[in-house]
PDB file of C-alpha atoms in Angstrom:
ATOM      1  CA  MET A   1      57.099  91.338 100.550  1.00 45.00           C
ATOM      2  CA  ILE A   2      60.407  93.209 100.483  1.00 48.00           C
ATOM      3  CA  THR A   3      62.511  92.877  97.388  1.00 46.00           C
ATOM      4  CA  THR A   4      66.133  93.848  97.262  1.00 58.00           C
ATOM      5  CA  HIS A   5      68.042  94.701  94.163  1.00 63.00           C
ATOM      6  CA  PRO A   6      71.678  93.894  93.590  1.00 63.00           C
ATOM      7  CA  PRO A   7      73.951  96.809  94.521  1.00 73.00           C
ATOM      8  CA  ARG A   8      74.486  98.521  91.167  1.00 90.00           C
ATOM      9  CA  PRO A   9      77.648 100.487  92.054  1.00 95.00           C
ATOM     10  CA  ALA A  10      79.332  97.362  93.424  1.00 96.00           C
ATOM     11  CA  LEU A  11      78.355  95.350  90.350  1.00 97.00           C
ATOM     12  CA  ALA A  12      79.689  98.067  88.041  1.00 97.00           C
ATOM     13  CA  VAL A  13      83.020  97.989  89.873  1.00 98.00           C
ATOM     14  CA  MET A  14      83.024  94.183  89.783  1.00 98.00           C
ATOM     15  CA  TYR A  15      82.522  94.212  86.020  1.00 98.00           C
ATOM     16  CA  ALA A  16      85.378  96.726  85.778  1.00 98.00           C
ATOM     17  CA  GLY A  17      87.507  94.329  87.845  1.00 98.00           C
ATOM     18  CA  LEU A  18      86.571  91.512  85.468  1.00 98.00           C
ATOM     19  CA  ALA A  19      87.630  93.679  82.512  1.00 98.00           C
ATOM     20  CA  LEU A  20      90.904  94.537  84.267  1.00 98.00           C
ATOM     21  CA  SER A  21      91.524  90.818  84.855  1.00 98.00           C
ATOM     22  CA  VAL A  22      90.958  90.080  81.174  1.00 98.00           C
ATOM     23  CA  ALA A  23      93.337  92.919  80.290  1.00 98.00           C
ATOM     24  CA  ALA A  24      95.924  91.667  82.796  1.00 98.00           C
ATOM     25  CA  LEU A  25      95.671  88.238  81.187  1.00 98.00           C
ATOM     26  CA  ALA A  26      96.126  89.713  77.700  1.00 98.00           C
ATOM     27  CA  VAL A  27      99.071  92.021  78.494  1.00 98.00           C
ATOM     28  CA  PRO A  28     101.741  89.277  78.729  1.00 98.00           C
ATOM     29  CA  TYR A  29     100.640  87.902  75.348  1.00 98.00           C
ATOM     30  CA  VAL A  30     100.605  91.336  73.732  1.00 98.00           C
ATOM     31  CA  ASP A  31     104.040  91.941  75.238  1.00 98.00           C
ATOM     32  CA  HIS A  32     105.267  88.577  73.938  1.00 97.00           C
ATOM     33  CA  ALA A  33     104.047  89.417  70.428  1.00 97.00           C
ATOM     34  CA  THR A  34     105.504  92.947  70.429  1.00 97.00           C
ATOM     35  CA  ALA A  35     108.191  94.383  72.729  1.00 96.00           C
ATOM     36  CA  ASN A  36     108.822  91.175  74.703  1.00 96.00           C
ATOM     37  CA  VAL A  37     109.670  93.020  77.913  1.00 97.00           C
ATOM     38  CA  LEU A  38     109.493  89.731  79.813  1.00 97.00           C
ATOM     39  CA  ALA A  39     112.195  88.098  77.677  1.00 97.00           C
ATOM     40  CA  SER A  40     114.372  91.219  77.915  1.00 97.00           C
ATOM     41  CA  HIS A  41     113.937  91.244  81.687  1.00 97.00           C
ATOM     42  CA  LEU A  42     114.998  87.604  81.902  1.00 96.00           C
ATOM     43  CA  ARG A  43     117.953  88.138  79.532  1.00 96.00           C
ATOM     44  CA  HIS A  44     119.122  91.047  81.691  1.00 96.00           C
ATOM     45  CA  GLY A  45     118.885  88.967  84.889  1.00 95.00           C
ATOM     46  CA  TYR A  46     120.460  85.873  83.354  1.00 95.00           C
ATOM     47  CA  PRO A  47     122.918  86.955  80.643  1.00 96.00           C
ATOM     48  CA  ALA A  48     124.468  83.472  80.471  1.00 96.00           C
ATOM     49  CA  TYR A  49     121.150  81.846  79.491  1.00 96.00           C
ATOM     50  CA  SER A  50     120.823  80.679  75.909  1.00 98.00           C
ATOM     51  CA  PRO A  51     117.982  82.039  73.759  1.00 97.00           C
ATOM     52  CA  ALA A  52     116.257  78.645  74.032  1.00 98.00           C
ATOM     53  CA  ARG A  53     116.428  78.757  77.823  1.00 98.00           C
ATOM     54  CA  ILE A  54     115.037  82.318  77.864  1.00 97.00           C
ATOM     55  CA  ASP A  55     112.195  81.209  75.558  1.00 97.00           C
ATOM     56  CA  SER A  56     111.480  78.300  77.883  1.00 98.00           C
ATOM     57  CA  ALA A  57     111.360  80.595  80.916  1.00 96.00           C
ATOM     58  CA  VAL A  58     109.040  82.990  79.079  1.00 97.00           C
ATOM     59  CA  THR A  59     106.739  80.082  78.225  1.00 98.00           C
ATOM     60  CA  VAL A  60     106.639  78.971  81.860  1.00 97.00           C
ATOM     61  CA  TYR A  61     105.784  82.511  82.962  1.00 97.00           C
ATOM     62  CA  LEU A  62     103.066  82.781  80.291  1.00 98.00           C
ATOM     63  CA  ILE A  63     101.491  79.527  81.474  1.00 98.00           C
ATOM     64  CA  TYR A  64     101.694  80.613  85.119  1.00 98.00           C
ATOM     65  CA  LEU A  65     100.203  84.057  84.422  1.00 98.00           C
ATOM     66  CA  SER A  66      97.472  82.444  82.295  1.00 98.00           C
ATOM     67  CA  VAL A  67      96.453  80.088  85.090  1.00 98.00           C
ATOM     68  CA  VAL A  68      96.406  82.954  87.603  1.00 98.00           C
ATOM     69  CA  GLY A  69      94.430  85.115  85.159  1.00 98.00           C
ATOM     70  CA  VAL A  70      91.842  82.441  84.395  1.00 98.00           C
ATOM     71  CA  LEU A  71      91.367  81.762  88.113  1.00 98.00           C
ATOM     72  CA  GLY A  72      90.914  85.488  88.697  1.00 98.00           C
ATOM     73  CA  ILE A  73      88.322  85.731  85.930  1.00 98.00           C
ATOM     74  CA  ALA A  74      86.472  82.726  87.359  1.00 98.00           C
ATOM     75  CA  CYS A  75      86.425  84.379  90.803  1.00 98.00           C
ATOM     76  CA  TRP A  76      85.044  87.603  89.345  1.00 98.00           C
ATOM     77  CA  LEU A  77      82.331  85.722  87.466  1.00 98.00           C
ATOM     78  CA  ALA A  78      81.360  83.672  90.523  1.00 98.00           C
ATOM     79  CA  THR A  79      81.193  86.666  92.857  1.00 98.00           C
ATOM     80  CA  ILE A  80      79.297  88.772  90.311  1.00 97.00           C
ATOM     81  CA  ARG A  81      76.755  85.979  89.998  1.00 97.00           C
ATOM     82  CA  ALA A  82      76.541  85.639  93.784  1.00 96.00           C
ATOM     83  CA  VAL A  83      75.904  89.364  94.198  1.00 96.00           C
ATOM     84  CA  GLN A  84      73.327  89.409  91.392  1.00 95.00           C
ATOM     85  CA  THR A  85      71.395  86.541  92.964  1.00 94.00           C
ATOM     86  CA  GLY A  86      71.627  87.990  96.474  1.00 93.00           C
ATOM     87  CA  ARG A  87      73.664  85.206  98.056  1.00 94.00           C
ATOM     88  CA  ARG A  88      74.548  85.885 101.694  1.00 93.00           C
ATOM     89  CA  TRP A  89      78.058  84.583 101.177  1.00 95.00           C
ATOM     90  CA  ALA A  90      78.818  86.998  98.313  1.00 96.00           C
ATOM     91  CA  ARG A  91      80.731  89.594 100.344  1.00 96.00           C
ATOM     92  CA  PRO A  92      82.795  87.073 102.332  1.00 96.00           C
ATOM     93  CA  ALA A  93      83.619  85.238  99.089  1.00 97.00           C
ATOM     94  CA  ALA A  94      84.586  88.514  97.429  1.00 97.00           C
ATOM     95  CA  THR A  95      86.777  89.357 100.419  1.00 97.00           C
ATOM     96  CA  VAL A  96      88.542  85.981 100.257  1.00 98.00           C
ATOM     97  CA  ALA A  97      89.031  86.299  96.483  1.00 98.00           C
ATOM     98  CA  PHE A  98      90.373  89.842  96.931  1.00 98.00           C
ATOM     99  CA  THR A  99      92.791  88.738  99.655  1.00 98.00           C
ATOM    100  CA  LEU A 100      94.116  85.771  97.684  1.00 98.00           C
ATOM    101  CA  GLY A 101      94.287  87.618  94.367  1.00 98.00           C
ATOM    102  CA  THR A 102      95.998  90.666  95.807  1.00 98.00           C
ATOM    103  CA  SER A 103      98.452  88.481  97.734  1.00 98.00           C
ATOM    104  CA  ILE A 104      99.402  86.665  94.539  1.00 98.00           C
ATOM    105  CA  ALA A 105      99.680  89.953  92.630  1.00 98.00           C
ATOM    106  CA  LEU A 106     101.893  91.502  95.323  1.00 98.00           C
ATOM    107  CA  THR A 107     104.059  88.398  95.367  1.00 97.00           C
ATOM    108  CA  ASN A 108     104.411  88.587  91.574  1.00 97.00           C
ATOM    109  CA  LEU A 109     105.305  92.270  91.817  1.00 97.00           C
ATOM    110  CA  LEU A 110     107.793  92.075  94.678  1.00 97.00           C
ATOM    111  CA  ILE A 111     109.394  88.625  94.741  1.00 95.00           C
ATOM    112  CA  ARG A 112     113.086  88.505  93.894  1.00 95.00           C
ATOM    113  CA  ASP A 113     114.565  85.648  91.922  1.00 91.00           C
ATOM    114  CA  THR A 114     118.087  84.245  92.070  1.00 91.00           C
ATOM    115  CA  SER A 115     119.425  87.074  89.881  1.00 90.00           C
ATOM    116  CA  GLY A 116     118.503  89.569  92.601  1.00 92.00           C
ATOM    117  CA  ASP A 117     115.958  91.277  90.355  1.00 94.00           C
ATOM    118  CA  THR A 118     112.189  90.905  90.526  1.00 95.00           C
ATOM    119  CA  GLY A 119     110.818  87.785  88.893  1.00 94.00           C
ATOM    120  CA  LEU A 120     108.511  89.749  86.628  1.00 96.00           C
ATOM    121  CA  PRO A 121     109.233  93.077  84.957  1.00 97.00           C
ATOM    122  CA  PRO A 122     107.380  96.004  86.572  1.00 96.00           C
ATOM    123  CA  LEU A 123     104.997  96.292  83.597  1.00 95.00           C
ATOM    124  CA  LEU A 124     103.589  92.824  84.231  1.00 97.00           C
ATOM    125  CA  GLY A 125     103.760  93.076  88.018  1.00 97.00           C
ATOM    126  CA  TRP A 126     101.808  96.339  88.219  1.00 97.00           C
ATOM    127  CA  THR A 127      99.312  95.219  85.577  1.00 98.00           C
ATOM    128  CA  GLY A 128      98.502  92.158  87.684  1.00 97.00           C
ATOM    129  CA  LEU A 129      97.762  94.362  90.684  1.00 97.00           C
ATOM    130  CA  LEU A 130      95.077  96.459  88.944  1.00 97.00           C
ATOM    131  CA  PRO A 131      92.168  93.992  89.402  1.00 98.00           C
ATOM    132  CA  GLY A 132      92.885  94.016  93.142  1.00 97.00           C
ATOM    133  CA  LEU A 133      92.187  97.745  93.275  1.00 97.00           C
ATOM    134  CA  ALA A 134      88.758  97.129  91.780  1.00 98.00           C
ATOM    135  CA  GLY A 135      88.284  94.300  94.280  1.00 98.00           C
ATOM    136  CA  LEU A 136      89.014  96.623  97.196  1.00 98.00           C
ATOM    137  CA  VAL A 137      86.453  99.144  95.955  1.00 97.00           C
ATOM    138  CA  ALA A 138      83.907  96.365  95.310  1.00 97.00           C
ATOM    139  CA  ILE A 139      84.099  94.839  98.790  1.00 97.00           C
ATOM    140  CA  THR A 140      83.928  98.317 100.304  1.00 96.00           C
ATOM    141  CA  LEU A 141      80.760  99.046  98.311  1.00 96.00           C
ATOM    142  CA  LEU A 142      79.293  95.648  99.181  1.00 95.00           C
ATOM    143  CA  GLY A 143      79.890  96.341 102.867  1.00 92.00           C
ATOM    144  CA  LYS A 144      78.338  99.784 102.566  1.00 85.00           C
ATOM    145  CA  GLU A 145      75.278  98.333 100.819  1.00 72.00           C
ATOM    146  CA  ARG A 146      74.899  95.679 103.514  1.00 63.00           C
ATOM    147  CA  HIS A 147      75.195  98.309 106.212  1.00 49.00           C
ATOM    148  CA  GLU A 148      72.538 100.488 104.537  1.00 49.00           C
ATOM    149  CA  LEU A 149      70.125  97.538 104.316  1.00 44.00           C
ATOM    150  CA  ARG A 150      70.358  97.004 108.082  1.00 45.00           C
ATOM    151  CA  ARG A 151      69.145 100.540 108.838  1.00 41.00           C
TER     152      ARG A 151
END
């Protein structure tokens, strides 16, 4: 009987990606409690907005980023579990999650709103892209592991 073990380097990178997703979820809340870069960014783009309207926009962004973050964490947990249990669909699922997550992160980083500026400040946009880098490394390692098993 041949036993295979989960690819340790890929799992380590996947856990790092999970940690980066948790950090990316926390950053907007830390920002909101401290420097409030998001509110300043919105005030700069929309100087005519009242403080209440800025606060409302910040709340909407926090909810949106929370939903995206929780979905990202759920994807990491599901793919980590799939890799640990040796599911055949683990790499394709990781590839789909990477593609969707990175697409959303790039959209958040690059999209312009009606003020002509990016929707999110660069701090939040770039932070959201970090888990995607771990995802790219993870699917590369998963593909390498699969290729080595075929030899």
